[in-house]
């Protein structure tokens, strides 16, 4: 029995700071309609898909920062997206900025959710690898203040049964770290969805700029292959408030092959019929973790933030 999930990578072009959530949701519903007309079961939107990528600016006022966050999901401006999805019987991954109150204090996370065809939130994830910096660094052409605006995610890398498979999520910089895929791989993940906002220019390492597409594909293709999973990477693309962000949204098979890709930097849908049983060709052979992985031989790595591992004898 094959388990086909038809996936739409719903890349978004630039979102202006002045663009309302209502205007953005309308763009997202249009991509959802296109996806449905092509038989998609699921659409994947970018990271922080409801607003412009606000960590590019330094804000003094917490009130201004909080204006980019969602206090409820769905809320009044996002409910039309949930309603449209339920009406079309299509699921979606949505990245957004989450404000919540936990353990008696206000928390800020860079969050994604997976919603099934019936409109139920099946999985929530909060971004763990926050790139950039925590305080204003005026030397930069633009800021990348995720470490200042978000807390490190506190939900780990979980998976959930949905769309007839084992689904997992990550967000943007997470895709550059092998742990992201392996932690879900050890839970049997069959599809990892990842939204991203990636500037072409990386101020600390401008020599990497010309490799931004290569690195984008490298990390998702290797994560897919080394864990026998599908990977769907979806960009917020184009020149957004003066900053060029890569598109290069792709759908990657467990083989590591790219099976669908966006070729513009605007609102664009790339579609693939993803056979989840293709994952078994790798999970049952080369990456049969039970048979071939040797964690007891790797040496005990006790990692605490800031700890310097002892020198190897
Ligand atoms: N953006 C970028 C990303 O990891 C970055 C940050 C850009 C890191 C270029 C390295 C090189 O794709 C987010 N939002 O994580």
Short mmCIF file of C-alpha atoms and ligand atoms in Angstrom, two decimals:
data_model
loop_
_atom_site.label_atom_id
_atom_site.label_comp_id
_atom_site.label_asym_id
_atom_site.label_seq_id
_atom_site.Cartn_x
_atom_site.Cartn_y
_atom_site.Cartn_z
CA UNK A 1 0.00 0.00 0.00
CA UNK A 2 1.58 3.35 -0.95
CA UNK A 3 1.02 6.36 1.26
CA UNK A 4 1.08 9.37 -1.04
CA UNK A 5 0.94 12.86 0.47
CA UNK A 6 0.68 15.55 -2.20
CA UNK A 7 2.50 18.57 -0.80
CA UNK A 8 2.46 22.21 -1.91
CA UNK A 9 5.51 24.28 -0.96
CA UNK A 10 3.76 27.65 -0.71
CA UNK A 11 6.59 30.16 -1.04
CA UNK A 12 5.72 33.77 -0.22
CA UNK A 13 7.33 36.78 -1.85
CA UNK A 14 8.16 39.89 0.16
CA UNK A 15 5.76 41.06 2.88
CA UNK A 16 5.95 44.82 3.40
CA UNK A 17 5.97 46.14 6.93
CA UNK A 18 2.73 48.02 6.16
CA UNK A 19 1.00 44.89 4.84
CA UNK A 20 -1.77 43.72 7.17
CA UNK A 21 -2.22 40.13 8.34
CA UNK A 22 -5.52 40.17 6.45
CA UNK A 23 -3.73 41.02 3.20
CA UNK A 24 -1.13 38.32 3.80
CA UNK A 25 -3.75 35.71 4.69
CA UNK A 26 -5.50 36.50 1.39
CA UNK A 27 -2.26 35.73 -0.47
CA UNK A 28 -1.91 32.50 1.50
CA UNK A 29 -5.48 31.41 0.75
CA UNK A 30 -4.87 32.02 -2.98
CA UNK A 31 -1.86 29.65 -2.83
CA UNK A 32 -4.02 27.18 -0.87
CA UNK A 33 -6.67 27.31 -3.60
CA UNK A 34 -4.03 26.63 -6.25
CA UNK A 35 -2.73 23.75 -4.15
CA UNK A 36 -6.20 22.26 -3.76
CA UNK A 37 -6.82 22.51 -7.51
CA UNK A 38 -3.69 20.38 -7.99
CA UNK A 39 -4.84 17.79 -5.47
CA UNK A 40 -2.61 18.81 -2.55
CA UNK A 41 -3.27 17.32 0.88
CA UNK A 42 -1.01 19.82 2.65
CA UNK A 43 0.55 23.24 2.06
CA UNK A 44 3.72 24.44 3.80
CA UNK A 45 4.12 28.19 4.40
CA UNK A 46 7.32 30.01 5.44
CA UNK A 47 8.67 30.96 8.86
CA UNK A 48 7.02 34.08 10.40
CA UNK A 49 4.65 33.99 7.43
CA UNK A 50 2.14 36.59 8.69
CA UNK A 51 4.39 39.64 8.76
CA UNK A 52 7.56 41.08 7.37
CA UNK A 53 10.74 39.56 8.87
CA UNK A 54 10.89 42.09 11.72
CA UNK A 55 14.15 40.85 13.40
CA UNK A 56 15.93 42.76 10.63
CA UNK A 57 15.24 45.95 12.63
CA UNK A 58 16.26 47.15 16.10
CA UNK A 59 13.23 48.29 18.12
CA UNK A 60 13.49 50.07 21.48
CA UNK A 61 9.82 49.59 22.29
CA UNK A 62 8.60 46.14 23.43
CA UNK A 63 5.12 47.25 22.39
CA UNK A 64 6.35 47.71 18.83
CA UNK A 65 8.09 44.33 18.87
CA UNK A 66 4.96 42.65 20.25
CA UNK A 67 2.89 44.11 17.40
CA UNK A 68 4.44 41.44 15.15
CA UNK A 69 3.33 38.59 17.45
CA UNK A 70 0.11 36.52 17.64
CA UNK A 71 -1.58 36.24 21.04
CA UNK A 72 -3.96 33.54 19.84
CA UNK A 73 -3.88 31.02 17.01
CA UNK A 74 -6.16 31.19 15.23
CA UNK A 75 -6.99 34.80 15.98
CA UNK A 76 -9.45 37.12 14.22
CA UNK A 77 -7.12 37.76 11.25
CA UNK A 78 -5.89 34.18 10.87
CA UNK A 79 -9.22 32.38 11.33
CA UNK A 80 -10.07 32.85 7.62
CA UNK A 81 -7.03 30.72 6.81
CA UNK A 82 -8.21 27.95 9.13
CA UNK A 83 -11.77 28.23 7.77
CA UNK A 84 -10.58 28.07 4.14
CA UNK A 85 -8.40 25.04 4.89
CA UNK A 86 -11.24 23.18 6.58
CA UNK A 87 -13.60 24.04 3.72
CA UNK A 88 -11.07 22.71 1.20
CA UNK A 89 -10.11 19.74 3.42
CA UNK A 90 -6.42 20.61 3.19
CA UNK A 91 -3.82 20.75 5.97
CA UNK A 92 -1.04 23.29 6.47
CA UNK A 93 2.21 24.23 8.26
CA UNK A 94 2.24 27.82 9.45
CA UNK A 95 5.16 29.77 10.90
CA UNK A 96 4.37 32.73 13.15
CA UNK A 97 5.61 34.77 16.14
CA UNK A 98 3.95 33.49 19.32
CA UNK A 99 3.31 35.44 22.53
CA UNK A 100 2.12 33.30 25.41
CA UNK A 101 2.05 33.30 29.20
CA UNK A 102 3.76 30.26 30.76
CA UNK A 103 5.12 29.67 34.28
CA UNK A 104 3.78 33.08 35.28
CA UNK A 105 5.61 35.14 32.73
CA UNK A 106 5.17 36.39 29.16
CA UNK A 107 7.12 34.31 26.64
CA UNK A 108 8.06 35.03 23.02
CA UNK A 109 8.74 32.18 20.58
CA UNK A 110 9.36 31.74 16.85
CA UNK A 111 6.73 29.04 16.35
CA UNK A 112 5.22 26.72 13.78
CA UNK A 113 2.10 24.55 13.85
CA UNK A 114 0.86 21.65 11.76
CA UNK A 115 -2.90 21.69 11.13
CA UNK A 116 -4.68 18.64 9.68
CA UNK A 117 -7.51 18.56 7.12
CA UNK A 118 -10.12 18.77 9.86
CA UNK A 119 -8.51 21.93 11.25
CA UNK A 120 -6.97 20.31 14.32
CA UNK A 121 -3.50 21.49 15.44
CA UNK A 122 -1.57 18.18 15.45
CA UNK A 123 1.88 19.52 16.40
CA UNK A 124 3.50 22.71 17.66
CA UNK A 125 7.20 23.56 17.47
CA UNK A 126 9.24 26.48 18.83
CA UNK A 127 12.49 27.37 17.07
CA UNK A 128 15.55 26.12 18.93
CA UNK A 129 18.49 27.40 16.86
CA UNK A 130 18.09 31.20 16.98
CA UNK A 131 20.73 32.79 14.72
CA UNK A 132 21.99 36.35 14.79
CA UNK A 133 22.48 38.45 17.94
CA UNK A 134 20.63 39.72 21.03
CA UNK A 135 21.53 43.42 21.04
CA UNK A 136 21.73 46.22 18.47
CA UNK A 137 24.77 45.90 16.20
CA UNK A 138 24.80 49.08 14.08
CA UNK A 139 27.77 47.88 11.99
CA UNK A 140 25.44 45.50 10.15
CA UNK A 141 23.71 46.49 6.87
CA UNK A 142 20.61 45.08 8.61
CA UNK A 143 20.01 43.45 12.00
CA UNK A 144 19.22 39.83 12.78
CA UNK A 145 17.83 40.15 16.31
CA UNK A 146 16.17 36.76 16.76
CA UNK A 147 18.21 36.14 19.94
CA UNK A 148 16.81 39.36 21.34
CA UNK A 149 13.18 38.95 20.31
CA UNK A 150 12.62 35.20 20.89
CA UNK A 151 13.39 32.66 23.58
CA UNK A 152 14.98 29.33 22.68
CA UNK A 153 12.24 26.85 21.92
CA UNK A 154 11.17 24.65 24.86
CA UNK A 155 9.28 21.88 23.04
CA UNK A 156 12.21 19.94 21.62
CA UNK A 157 11.97 18.36 18.17
CA UNK A 158 8.77 16.30 18.33
CA UNK A 159 6.87 14.32 15.73
CA UNK A 160 3.17 13.56 15.29
CA UNK A 161 1.10 11.05 13.36
CA UNK A 162 -0.78 12.96 10.67
CA UNK A 163 -1.48 12.71 6.93
CA UNK A 164 -1.04 8.95 7.24
CA UNK A 165 2.60 9.32 8.29
CA UNK A 166 5.07 10.57 10.92
CA UNK A 167 5.43 14.34 10.52
CA UNK A 168 7.97 16.73 12.02
CA UNK A 169 8.78 20.43 11.91
CA UNK A 170 11.72 22.78 12.18
CA UNK A 171 12.28 26.48 11.46
CA UNK A 172 14.90 28.18 9.30
CA UNK A 173 18.33 28.05 11.00
CA UNK A 174 17.38 24.67 12.51
CA UNK A 175 17.80 23.20 9.01
CA UNK A 176 21.56 23.90 9.14
CA UNK A 177 22.09 21.67 12.18
CA UNK A 178 22.26 17.87 11.75
CA UNK A 179 20.81 17.35 15.25
CA UNK A 180 17.52 18.77 13.99
CA UNK A 181 16.96 15.92 11.54
CA UNK A 182 18.56 13.17 13.64
CA UNK A 183 16.46 13.83 16.76
CA UNK A 184 13.34 13.47 14.59
CA UNK A 185 14.96 10.64 12.59
CA UNK A 186 15.35 8.69 15.82
CA UNK A 187 11.57 9.11 16.25
CA UNK A 188 10.90 7.69 12.78
CA UNK A 189 10.05 10.95 11.03
CA UNK A 190 8.94 10.59 7.40
CA UNK A 191 8.49 14.27 6.45
CA UNK A 192 10.16 17.35 7.97
CA UNK A 193 8.59 20.73 7.11
CA UNK A 194 10.79 23.83 7.44
CA UNK A 195 9.82 27.45 6.75
CA UNK A 196 12.62 30.02 6.43
CA UNK A 197 13.59 33.67 5.92
CA UNK A 198 17.17 33.68 4.65
CA UNK A 199 18.91 36.88 3.60
CA UNK A 200 21.35 36.41 0.74
CA UNK A 201 23.91 38.52 2.63
CA UNK A 202 25.23 37.20 5.93
CA UNK A 203 27.02 40.15 7.59
CA UNK A 204 29.45 38.08 9.71
CA UNK A 205 30.49 36.00 6.69
CA UNK A 206 29.91 37.82 3.38
CA UNK A 207 32.12 35.27 1.64
CA UNK A 208 29.24 32.80 2.06
CA UNK A 209 26.72 34.98 0.20
CA UNK A 210 27.40 33.45 -3.22
CA UNK A 211 26.83 29.99 -1.69
CA UNK A 212 23.44 30.76 -0.09
CA UNK A 213 21.46 28.51 -2.45
CA UNK A 214 24.11 25.79 -2.36
CA UNK A 215 24.11 25.73 1.46
CA UNK A 216 20.29 25.85 1.55
CA UNK A 217 20.05 22.76 -0.63
CA UNK A 218 23.06 20.99 0.92
CA UNK A 219 21.66 20.94 4.44
CA UNK A 220 18.13 19.84 3.52
CA UNK A 221 19.29 17.21 1.01
CA UNK A 222 21.75 15.70 3.53
CA UNK A 223 19.21 15.86 6.37
CA UNK A 224 16.71 14.02 4.17
CA UNK A 225 19.11 11.32 2.99
CA UNK A 226 20.86 10.69 6.35
CA UNK A 227 17.52 10.16 8.10
CA UNK A 228 15.46 8.60 5.30
CA UNK A 229 12.88 11.37 5.36
CA UNK A 230 11.15 13.80 3.03
CA UNK A 231 12.09 17.44 3.65
CA UNK A 232 10.01 20.42 2.52
CA UNK A 233 11.79 23.80 2.73
CA UNK A 234 9.73 26.93 2.04
CA UNK A 235 11.01 30.51 1.78
CA UNK A 236 9.75 33.96 2.42
CA UNK A 237 11.60 35.30 -0.63
CA UNK A 238 12.57 38.37 -2.57
CA UNK A 239 13.58 41.90 -1.72
CA UNK A 240 11.67 42.52 1.51
CA UNK A 241 12.05 46.08 2.93
CA UNK A 242 15.39 46.44 1.16
CA UNK A 243 16.84 43.05 2.12
CA UNK A 244 17.26 40.35 -0.55
CA UNK A 245 16.07 36.98 0.77
CA UNK A 246 16.64 33.72 -1.07
CA UNK A 247 13.76 31.77 -2.54
CA UNK A 248 14.99 28.30 -3.55
CA UNK A 249 12.02 26.56 -1.90
CA UNK A 250 12.42 22.83 -2.50
CA UNK A 251 10.83 19.45 -1.83
CA UNK A 252 13.48 16.79 -1.18
CA UNK A 253 12.96 13.02 -1.36
CA UNK A 254 14.52 10.57 1.17
CA UNK A 255 17.13 9.86 -1.52
CA UNK A 256 18.31 13.47 -1.19
CA UNK A 257 17.01 14.29 -4.67
CA UNK A 258 15.17 17.56 -5.23
CA UNK A 259 11.80 16.60 -6.76
CA UNK A 260 10.19 20.08 -6.91
CA UNK A 261 11.48 23.63 -6.65
CA UNK A 262 10.32 27.23 -6.89
CA UNK A 263 12.20 29.29 -9.48
CA UNK A 264 10.97 32.78 -8.65
CA UNK A 265 11.24 35.01 -5.58
CA UNK A 266 7.48 35.68 -5.41
CA UNK A 267 4.36 33.87 -4.26
CA UNK A 268 4.81 30.49 -5.91
CA UNK A 269 3.68 26.93 -5.39
CA UNK A 270 5.95 23.94 -5.98
CA UNK A 271 4.12 20.61 -5.80
CA UNK A 272 5.20 16.99 -5.36
CA UNK A 273 3.46 13.69 -4.78
CA UNK A 274 5.45 12.34 -1.82
CA UNK A 275 5.29 8.57 -1.30
CA UNK A 276 6.00 8.15 2.42
CA UNK A 277 6.87 4.49 1.83
CA UNK A 278 9.95 5.65 -0.11
CA UNK A 279 11.44 6.43 3.31
CA UNK A 280 11.63 2.68 4.03
CA UNK A 281 14.11 2.19 1.21
CA UNK A 282 16.60 4.06 3.46
CA UNK A 283 15.25 3.40 6.96
CA UNK A 284 15.38 -0.37 6.35
CA UNK A 285 18.84 -0.42 4.72
CA UNK A 286 21.63 2.15 4.81
CA UNK A 287 20.08 4.10 7.70
CA UNK A 288 18.64 1.24 9.68
CA UNK A 289 19.57 2.89 12.99
CA UNK A 290 18.90 -0.25 15.06
CA UNK A 291 21.22 -2.34 12.93
CA UNK A 292 24.01 0.09 12.00
CA UNK A 293 24.11 3.06 14.36
CA UNK A 294 26.60 2.67 17.27
CA UNK A 295 25.81 5.33 19.91
CA UNK A 296 27.62 3.37 22.63
CA UNK A 297 30.84 3.71 20.61
CA UNK A 298 30.61 7.45 20.00
CA UNK A 299 32.07 8.43 23.34
CA UNK A 300 30.08 10.09 26.08
CA UNK A 301 29.29 13.67 25.07
CA UNK A 302 27.82 15.54 28.02
CA UNK A 303 26.84 18.93 26.61
CA UNK A 304 25.94 21.82 28.85
CA UNK A 305 25.60 25.32 27.39
CA UNK A 306 29.02 26.92 27.59
CA UNK A 307 30.78 23.78 28.82
CA UNK A 308 34.07 23.11 27.06
CA UNK A 309 34.39 19.37 26.36
CA UNK A 310 37.47 17.78 27.98
CA UNK A 311 40.43 17.27 25.61
CA UNK A 312 40.48 13.81 24.03
CA UNK A 313 43.31 11.70 25.55
N1 LIG B 1 17.72 32.97 8.87
C1 LIG B 1 18.98 32.52 8.38
C2 LIG B 1 19.07 31.03 8.17
O1 LIG B 1 19.60 30.26 8.96
C3 LIG B 1 21.38 32.76 8.35
C4 LIG B 1 20.14 33.04 9.19
C5 LIG B 1 21.53 33.35 7.11
C6 LIG B 1 22.33 31.89 8.83
C7 LIG B 1 22.67 33.06 6.33
C8 LIG B 1 23.47 31.60 8.07
C9 LIG B 1 23.64 32.19 6.82
O2 LIG B 1 18.66 30.64 7.08
C10 LIG B 1 16.97 32.55 9.92
N2 LIG B 1 15.81 33.20 10.13
O3 LIG B 1 17.32 31.65 10.65
#
